[in-house]
mmCIF file of C-alpha atoms in Angstrom:
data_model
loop_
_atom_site.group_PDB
_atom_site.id
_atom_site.type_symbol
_atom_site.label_atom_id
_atom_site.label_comp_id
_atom_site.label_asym_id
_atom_site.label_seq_id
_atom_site.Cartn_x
_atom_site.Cartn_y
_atom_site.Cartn_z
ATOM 1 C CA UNK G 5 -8.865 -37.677 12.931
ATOM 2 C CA UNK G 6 -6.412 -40.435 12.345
ATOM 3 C CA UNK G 7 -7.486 -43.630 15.121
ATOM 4 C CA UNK G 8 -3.862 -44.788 16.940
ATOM 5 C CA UNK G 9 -4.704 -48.618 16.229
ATOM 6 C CA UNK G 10 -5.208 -47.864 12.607
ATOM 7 C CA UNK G 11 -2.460 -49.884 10.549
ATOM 8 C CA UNK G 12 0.522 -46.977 9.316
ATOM 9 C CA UNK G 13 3.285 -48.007 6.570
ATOM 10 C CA UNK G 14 5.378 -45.700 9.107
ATOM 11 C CA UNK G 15 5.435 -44.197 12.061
ATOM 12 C CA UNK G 16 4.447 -40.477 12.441
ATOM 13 C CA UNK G 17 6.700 -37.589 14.044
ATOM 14 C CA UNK G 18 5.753 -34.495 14.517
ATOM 15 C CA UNK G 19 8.262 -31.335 15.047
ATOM 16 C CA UNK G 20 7.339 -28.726 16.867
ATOM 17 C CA UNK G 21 10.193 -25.580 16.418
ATOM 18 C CA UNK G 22 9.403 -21.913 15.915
ATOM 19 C CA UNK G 23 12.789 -21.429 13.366
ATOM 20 C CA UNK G 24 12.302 -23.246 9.725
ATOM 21 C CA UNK G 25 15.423 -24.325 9.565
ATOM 22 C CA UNK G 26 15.680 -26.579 13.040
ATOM 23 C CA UNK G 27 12.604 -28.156 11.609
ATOM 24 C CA UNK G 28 14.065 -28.485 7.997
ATOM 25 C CA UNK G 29 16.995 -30.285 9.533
ATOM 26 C CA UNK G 30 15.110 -32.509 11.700
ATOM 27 C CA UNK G 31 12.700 -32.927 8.939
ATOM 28 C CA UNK G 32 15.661 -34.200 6.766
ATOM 29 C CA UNK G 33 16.785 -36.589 9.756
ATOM 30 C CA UNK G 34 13.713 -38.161 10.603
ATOM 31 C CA UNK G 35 12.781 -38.885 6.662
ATOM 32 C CA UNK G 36 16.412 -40.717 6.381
ATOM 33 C CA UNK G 37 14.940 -43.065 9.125
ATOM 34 C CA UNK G 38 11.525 -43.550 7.060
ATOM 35 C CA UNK G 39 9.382 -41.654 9.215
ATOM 36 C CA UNK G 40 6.317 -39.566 8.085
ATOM 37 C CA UNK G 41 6.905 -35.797 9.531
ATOM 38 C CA UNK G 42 4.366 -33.218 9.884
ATOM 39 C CA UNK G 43 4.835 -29.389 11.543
ATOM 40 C CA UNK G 44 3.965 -27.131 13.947
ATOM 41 C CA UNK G 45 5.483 -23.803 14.068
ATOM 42 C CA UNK G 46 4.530 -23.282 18.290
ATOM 43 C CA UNK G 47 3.288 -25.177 20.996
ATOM 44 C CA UNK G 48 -0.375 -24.196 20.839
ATOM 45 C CA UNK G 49 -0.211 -25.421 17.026
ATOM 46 C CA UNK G 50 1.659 -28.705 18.002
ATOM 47 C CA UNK G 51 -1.445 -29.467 19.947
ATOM 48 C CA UNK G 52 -4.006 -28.938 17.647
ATOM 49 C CA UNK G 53 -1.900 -31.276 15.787
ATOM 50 C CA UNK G 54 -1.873 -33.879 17.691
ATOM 51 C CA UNK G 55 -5.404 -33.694 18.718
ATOM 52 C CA UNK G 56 -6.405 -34.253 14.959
ATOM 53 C CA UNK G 57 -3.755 -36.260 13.771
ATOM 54 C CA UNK G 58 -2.620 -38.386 16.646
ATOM 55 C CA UNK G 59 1.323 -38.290 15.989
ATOM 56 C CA UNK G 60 3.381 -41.292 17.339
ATOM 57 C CA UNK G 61 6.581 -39.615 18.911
ATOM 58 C CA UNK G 62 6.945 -35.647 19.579
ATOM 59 C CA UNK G 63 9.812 -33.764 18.811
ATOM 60 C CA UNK G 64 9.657 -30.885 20.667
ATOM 61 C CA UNK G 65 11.474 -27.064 21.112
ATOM 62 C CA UNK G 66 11.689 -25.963 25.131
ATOM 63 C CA UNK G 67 11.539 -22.793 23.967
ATOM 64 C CA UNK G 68 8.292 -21.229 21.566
ATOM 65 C CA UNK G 69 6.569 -18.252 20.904
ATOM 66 C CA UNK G 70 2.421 -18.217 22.014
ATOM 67 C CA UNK G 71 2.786 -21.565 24.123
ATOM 68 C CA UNK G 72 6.518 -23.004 25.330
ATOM 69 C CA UNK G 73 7.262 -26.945 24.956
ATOM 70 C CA UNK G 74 6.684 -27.054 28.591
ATOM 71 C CA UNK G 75 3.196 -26.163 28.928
ATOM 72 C CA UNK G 76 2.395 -28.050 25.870
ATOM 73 C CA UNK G 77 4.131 -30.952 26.992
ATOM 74 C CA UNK G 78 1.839 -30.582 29.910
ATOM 75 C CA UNK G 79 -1.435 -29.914 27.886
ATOM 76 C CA UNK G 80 -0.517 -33.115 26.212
ATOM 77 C CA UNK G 81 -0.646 -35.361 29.831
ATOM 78 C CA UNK G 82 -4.462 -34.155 29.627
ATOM 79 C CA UNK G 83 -4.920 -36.462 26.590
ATOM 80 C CA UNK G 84 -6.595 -39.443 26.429
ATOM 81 C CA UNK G 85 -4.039 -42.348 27.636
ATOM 82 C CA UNK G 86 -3.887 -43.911 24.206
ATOM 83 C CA UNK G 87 -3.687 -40.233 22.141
ATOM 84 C CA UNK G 88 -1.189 -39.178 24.280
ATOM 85 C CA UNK G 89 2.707 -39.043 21.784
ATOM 86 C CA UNK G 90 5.883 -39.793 24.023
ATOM 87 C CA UNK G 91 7.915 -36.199 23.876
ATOM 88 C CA UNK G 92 11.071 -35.428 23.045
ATOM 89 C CA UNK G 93 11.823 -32.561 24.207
ATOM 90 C CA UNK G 94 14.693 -30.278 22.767
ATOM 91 C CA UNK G 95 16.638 -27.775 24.545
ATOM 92 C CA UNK G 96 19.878 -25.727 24.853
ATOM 93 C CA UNK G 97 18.762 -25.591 28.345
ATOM 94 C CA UNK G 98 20.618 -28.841 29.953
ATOM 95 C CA UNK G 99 21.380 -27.721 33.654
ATOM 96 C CA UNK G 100 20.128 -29.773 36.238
ATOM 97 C CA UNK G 101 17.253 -27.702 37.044
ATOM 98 C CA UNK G 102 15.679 -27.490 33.457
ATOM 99 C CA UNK G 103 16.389 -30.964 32.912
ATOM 100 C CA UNK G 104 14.036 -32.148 36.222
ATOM 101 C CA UNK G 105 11.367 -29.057 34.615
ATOM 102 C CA UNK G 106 11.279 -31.439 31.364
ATOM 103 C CA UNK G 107 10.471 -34.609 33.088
ATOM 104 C CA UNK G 108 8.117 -33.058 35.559
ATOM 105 C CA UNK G 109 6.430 -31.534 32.223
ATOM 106 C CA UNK G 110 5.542 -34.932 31.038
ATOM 107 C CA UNK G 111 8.370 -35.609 28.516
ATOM 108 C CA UNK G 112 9.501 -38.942 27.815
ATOM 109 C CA UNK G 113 13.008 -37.952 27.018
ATOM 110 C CA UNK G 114 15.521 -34.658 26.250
ATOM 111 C CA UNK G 115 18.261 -34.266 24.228
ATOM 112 C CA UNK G 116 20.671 -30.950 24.454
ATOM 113 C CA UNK G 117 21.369 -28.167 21.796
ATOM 114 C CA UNK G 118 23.603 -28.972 19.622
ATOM 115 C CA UNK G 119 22.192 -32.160 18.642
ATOM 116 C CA UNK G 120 23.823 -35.091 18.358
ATOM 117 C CA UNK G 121 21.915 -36.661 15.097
ATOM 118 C CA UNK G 122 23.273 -40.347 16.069
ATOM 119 C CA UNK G 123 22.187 -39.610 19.451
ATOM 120 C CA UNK G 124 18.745 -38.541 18.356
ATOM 121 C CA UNK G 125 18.010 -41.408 16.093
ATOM 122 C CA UNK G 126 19.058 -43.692 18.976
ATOM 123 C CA UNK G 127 16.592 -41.774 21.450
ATOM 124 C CA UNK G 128 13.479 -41.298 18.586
ATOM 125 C CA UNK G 129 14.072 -45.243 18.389
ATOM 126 C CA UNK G 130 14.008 -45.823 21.972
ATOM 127 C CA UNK G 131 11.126 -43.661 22.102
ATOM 128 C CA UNK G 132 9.084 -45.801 19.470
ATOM 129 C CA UNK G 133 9.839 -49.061 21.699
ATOM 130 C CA UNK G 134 7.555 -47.920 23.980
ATOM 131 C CA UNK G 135 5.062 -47.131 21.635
ATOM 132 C CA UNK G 136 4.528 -50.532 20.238
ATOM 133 C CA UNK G 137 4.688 -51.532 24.026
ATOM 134 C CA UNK G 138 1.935 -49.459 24.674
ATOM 135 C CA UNK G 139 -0.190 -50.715 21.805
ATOM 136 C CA UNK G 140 0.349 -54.360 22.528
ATOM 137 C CA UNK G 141 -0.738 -53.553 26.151
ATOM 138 C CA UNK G 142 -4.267 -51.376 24.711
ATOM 139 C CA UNK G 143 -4.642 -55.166 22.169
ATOM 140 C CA UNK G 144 -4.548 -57.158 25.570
ATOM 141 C CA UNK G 145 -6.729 -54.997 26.874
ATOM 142 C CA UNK G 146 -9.115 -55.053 24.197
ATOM 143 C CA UNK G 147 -8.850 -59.063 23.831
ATOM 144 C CA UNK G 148 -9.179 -59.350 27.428
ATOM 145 C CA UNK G 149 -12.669 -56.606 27.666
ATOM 146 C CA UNK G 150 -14.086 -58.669 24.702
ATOM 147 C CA UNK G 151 -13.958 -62.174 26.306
ATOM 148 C CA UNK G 152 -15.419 -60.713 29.813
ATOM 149 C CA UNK G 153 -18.076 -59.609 27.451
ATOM 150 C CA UNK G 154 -18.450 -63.172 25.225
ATOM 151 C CA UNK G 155 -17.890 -65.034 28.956
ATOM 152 C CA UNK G 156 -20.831 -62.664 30.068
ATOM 153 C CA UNK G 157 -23.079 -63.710 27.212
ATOM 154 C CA UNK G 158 -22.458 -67.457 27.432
ATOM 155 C CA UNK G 159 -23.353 -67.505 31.454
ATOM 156 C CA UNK G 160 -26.568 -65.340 30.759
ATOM 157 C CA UNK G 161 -27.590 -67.404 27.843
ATOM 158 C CA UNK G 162 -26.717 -70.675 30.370
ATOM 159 C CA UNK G 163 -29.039 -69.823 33.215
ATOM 160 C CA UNK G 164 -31.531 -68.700 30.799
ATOM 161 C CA UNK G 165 -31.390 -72.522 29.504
ATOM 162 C CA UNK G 166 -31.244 -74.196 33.231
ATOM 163 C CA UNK G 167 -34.508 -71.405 33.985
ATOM 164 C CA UNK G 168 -36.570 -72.999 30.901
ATOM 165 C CA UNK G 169 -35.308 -76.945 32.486
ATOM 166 C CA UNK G 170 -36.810 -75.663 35.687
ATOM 167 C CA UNK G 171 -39.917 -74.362 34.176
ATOM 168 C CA UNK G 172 -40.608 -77.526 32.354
ATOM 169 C CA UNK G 173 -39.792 -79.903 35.571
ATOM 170 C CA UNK G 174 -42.385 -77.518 37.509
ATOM 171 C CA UNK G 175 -44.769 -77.388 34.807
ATOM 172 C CA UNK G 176 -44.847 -81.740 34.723
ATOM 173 C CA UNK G 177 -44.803 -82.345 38.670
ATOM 174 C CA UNK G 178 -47.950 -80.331 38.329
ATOM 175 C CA UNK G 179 -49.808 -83.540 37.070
ATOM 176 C CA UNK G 180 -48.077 -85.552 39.605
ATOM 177 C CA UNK G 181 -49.872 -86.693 42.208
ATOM 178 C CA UNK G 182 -47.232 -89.170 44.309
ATOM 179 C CA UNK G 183 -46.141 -87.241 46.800
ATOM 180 C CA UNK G 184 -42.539 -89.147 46.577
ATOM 181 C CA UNK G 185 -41.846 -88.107 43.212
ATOM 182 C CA UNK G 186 -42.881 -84.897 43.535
ATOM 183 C CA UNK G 187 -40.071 -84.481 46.277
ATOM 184 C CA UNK G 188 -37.611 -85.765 43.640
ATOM 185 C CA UNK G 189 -38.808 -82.987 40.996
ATOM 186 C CA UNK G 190 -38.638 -80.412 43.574
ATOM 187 C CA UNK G 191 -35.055 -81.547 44.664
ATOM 188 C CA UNK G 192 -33.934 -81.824 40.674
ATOM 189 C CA UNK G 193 -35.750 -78.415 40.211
ATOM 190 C CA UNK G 194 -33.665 -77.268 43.278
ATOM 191 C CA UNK G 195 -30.351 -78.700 41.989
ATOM 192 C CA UNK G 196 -30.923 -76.820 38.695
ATOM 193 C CA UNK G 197 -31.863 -72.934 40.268
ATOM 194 C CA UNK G 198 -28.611 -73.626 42.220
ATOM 195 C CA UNK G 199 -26.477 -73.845 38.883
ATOM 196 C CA UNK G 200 -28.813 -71.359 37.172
ATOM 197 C CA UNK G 201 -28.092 -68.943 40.179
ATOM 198 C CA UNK G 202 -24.570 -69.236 39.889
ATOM 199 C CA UNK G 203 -24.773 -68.473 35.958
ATOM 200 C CA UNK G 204 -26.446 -65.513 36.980
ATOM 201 C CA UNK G 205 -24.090 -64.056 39.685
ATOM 202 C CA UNK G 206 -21.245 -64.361 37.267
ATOM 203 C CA UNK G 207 -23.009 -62.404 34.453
ATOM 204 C CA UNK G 208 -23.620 -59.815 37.257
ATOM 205 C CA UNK G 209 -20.077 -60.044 38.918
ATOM 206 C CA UNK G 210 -17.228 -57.434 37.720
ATOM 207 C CA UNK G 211 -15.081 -60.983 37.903
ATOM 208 C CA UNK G 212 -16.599 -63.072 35.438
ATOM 209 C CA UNK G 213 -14.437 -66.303 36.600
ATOM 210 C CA UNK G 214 -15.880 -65.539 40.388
ATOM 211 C CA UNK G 215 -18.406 -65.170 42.441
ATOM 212 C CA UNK G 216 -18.986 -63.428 46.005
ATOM 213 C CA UNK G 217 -19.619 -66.320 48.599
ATOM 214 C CA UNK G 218 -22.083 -64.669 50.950
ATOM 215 C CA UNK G 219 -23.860 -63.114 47.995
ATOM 216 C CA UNK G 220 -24.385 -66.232 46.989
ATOM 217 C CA UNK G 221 -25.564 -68.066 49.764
ATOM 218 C CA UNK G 222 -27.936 -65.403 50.406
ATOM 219 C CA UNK G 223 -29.436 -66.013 47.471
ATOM 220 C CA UNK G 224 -29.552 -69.442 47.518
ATOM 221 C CA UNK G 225 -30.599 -69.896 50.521
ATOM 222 C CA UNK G 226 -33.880 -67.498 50.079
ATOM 223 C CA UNK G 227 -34.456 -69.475 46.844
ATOM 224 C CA UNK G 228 -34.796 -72.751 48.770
ATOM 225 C CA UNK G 229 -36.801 -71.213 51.130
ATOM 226 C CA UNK G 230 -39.325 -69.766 48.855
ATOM 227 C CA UNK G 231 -39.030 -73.511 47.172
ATOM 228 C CA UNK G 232 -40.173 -75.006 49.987
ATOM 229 C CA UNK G 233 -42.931 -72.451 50.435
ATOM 230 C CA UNK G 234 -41.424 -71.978 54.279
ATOM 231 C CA UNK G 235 -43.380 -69.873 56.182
ATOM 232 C CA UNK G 236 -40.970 -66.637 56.767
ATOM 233 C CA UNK G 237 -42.583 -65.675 60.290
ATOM 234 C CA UNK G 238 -41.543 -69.469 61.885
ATOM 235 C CA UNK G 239 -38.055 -69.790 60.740
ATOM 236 C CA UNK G 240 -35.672 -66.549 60.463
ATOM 237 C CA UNK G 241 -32.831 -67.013 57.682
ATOM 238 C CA UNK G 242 -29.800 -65.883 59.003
ATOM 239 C CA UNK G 243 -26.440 -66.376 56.766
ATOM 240 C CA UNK G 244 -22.968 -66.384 58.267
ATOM 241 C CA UNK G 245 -20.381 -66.064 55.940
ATOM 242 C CA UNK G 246 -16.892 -64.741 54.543
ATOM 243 C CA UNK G 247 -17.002 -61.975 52.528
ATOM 244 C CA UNK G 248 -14.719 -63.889 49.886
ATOM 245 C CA UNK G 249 -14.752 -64.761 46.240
ATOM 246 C CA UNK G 250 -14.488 -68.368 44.841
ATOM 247 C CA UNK G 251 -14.385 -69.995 41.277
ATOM 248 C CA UNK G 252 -16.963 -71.689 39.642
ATOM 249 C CA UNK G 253 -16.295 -75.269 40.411
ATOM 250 C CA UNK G 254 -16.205 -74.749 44.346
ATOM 251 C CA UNK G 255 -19.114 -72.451 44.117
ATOM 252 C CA UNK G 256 -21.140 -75.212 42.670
ATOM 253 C CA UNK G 257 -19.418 -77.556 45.133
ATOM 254 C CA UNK G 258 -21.065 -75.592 48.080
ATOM 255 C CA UNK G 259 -24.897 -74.720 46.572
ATOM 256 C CA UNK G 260 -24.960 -78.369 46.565
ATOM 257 C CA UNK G 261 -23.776 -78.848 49.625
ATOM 258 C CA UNK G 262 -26.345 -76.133 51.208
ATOM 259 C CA UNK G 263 -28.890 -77.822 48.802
ATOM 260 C CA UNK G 264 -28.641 -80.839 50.096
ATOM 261 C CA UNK G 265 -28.700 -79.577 53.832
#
């Protein structure tokens, strides 16, 4: 099965006609414009086709013995978005009725019996516009899921770091005996969960660039809590807050804040 971000020297059509010699003449057309043609001699074969060879455009007969261009033009919509050929559909049938029948099949364009060839090549151009559209949206799409996934990495492997600072500021105020100093370790030690917990709510969060504001003063808030060993049954958290998202810089901006409250 051909993959439809593998690298071709030129794009693919397939024609789909039950009579030879409307595919030998399209054949001939499409070739003159440097395309690479394969066949299908009815609809039900056109879409075995294109489930195992992943055609770029679709040139397509209304009209075919076993399955009609219609309901393979609508078997085609059930595709996966990015295996799914624009379709050209071709048809003596060019009454307003038919014509609103193609659309609602799923084609991407018509053109009437007898065909234009100047027309066609126009059309088959058109149609392979919107291709390369389509796969510079899918390389966004994969540039854009593969940064969400690097930024992911880079704020888990962040609050791991800030987690191992903490550690090591908890494990020295152990030896510390002044109870002054100690309050500055626990503050630092405070400062850093705060950064560390934002780290962590942003690998977590669908929005890597964001984080949920109540969420996060929840958390925070229970942190310092446990921190300062407070006894739960003499003082009641209670956090009142938006249900909004913020960026980094003003989420850090208000854990520091609440810290130093």
């Amino acid at each position: 099965m051909t993959s439809p971000n593998e690298p071709r020297s030129s794009p693919v059509v397939l024609i789909a006609d039950d009579e030879p010699t409307a595919r030998l003449l399209l054949r001939k057309a499409m070739q003159k414009e440097n395309f690479q043609v394969i066949e299908a001699h009815n609809g039900k074969e056109c879409l075995e086709v294109c489930q195992q060879q992943l055609p770029d455009i679709v040139l397509m007969d209304a009209m075919m013995p076993e399955m009609d261009g219609f309901s393979c033009c609508q078997a085609l919509q059930a595709l996966p978005e990015d295996e799914t050929p624009p379709v050209l559909m071709i048809t003596s049938l060019d009454d307003p009725a038919s014509i609103e029948r193609i659309f609602a099949a799923g084609a991407a364009d018509y053109i009437a019996k007898p065909i234009h060839w100047a027309l066609l090549r126009q059309r088959v151009y058109r149609l392979q516009d919107i291709i390369k559209h389509r796969q510079a949206e899918a390389k966004i799409k994969a540039s854009l899921k593969e940064k969400d996934a690097l930024l992911k990495e880079i704020h888990h492997r962040v609050k791991n770091n800030l987690q191992i600072i903490s550690s090591l500021l908890n494990l020295q105020s152990s030896s510390i005996k002044d109870e002054s100093i100690l309050d500055i370790f626990k503050e630092s030690q405070n400062r850093i969960r705060l950064m560390a917990l934002i780290h962590e709510k942003l690998y977590q969060s669908k929005n890597v660039g964001r984080i949920n504001l109540k969420d996060y003063i929840q958390s925070l808030s229970e942190n310092l809590l446990r921190s300062y060993e407070v006894n739960q049954n003499d003082i009641r958290l209670g956090v009142s807050a938006d249900d909004i998202n913020l960026e980094i810089d003003t989420a850090v901006s208000c854990g520091l804040i609440i810290n130093e409250l």
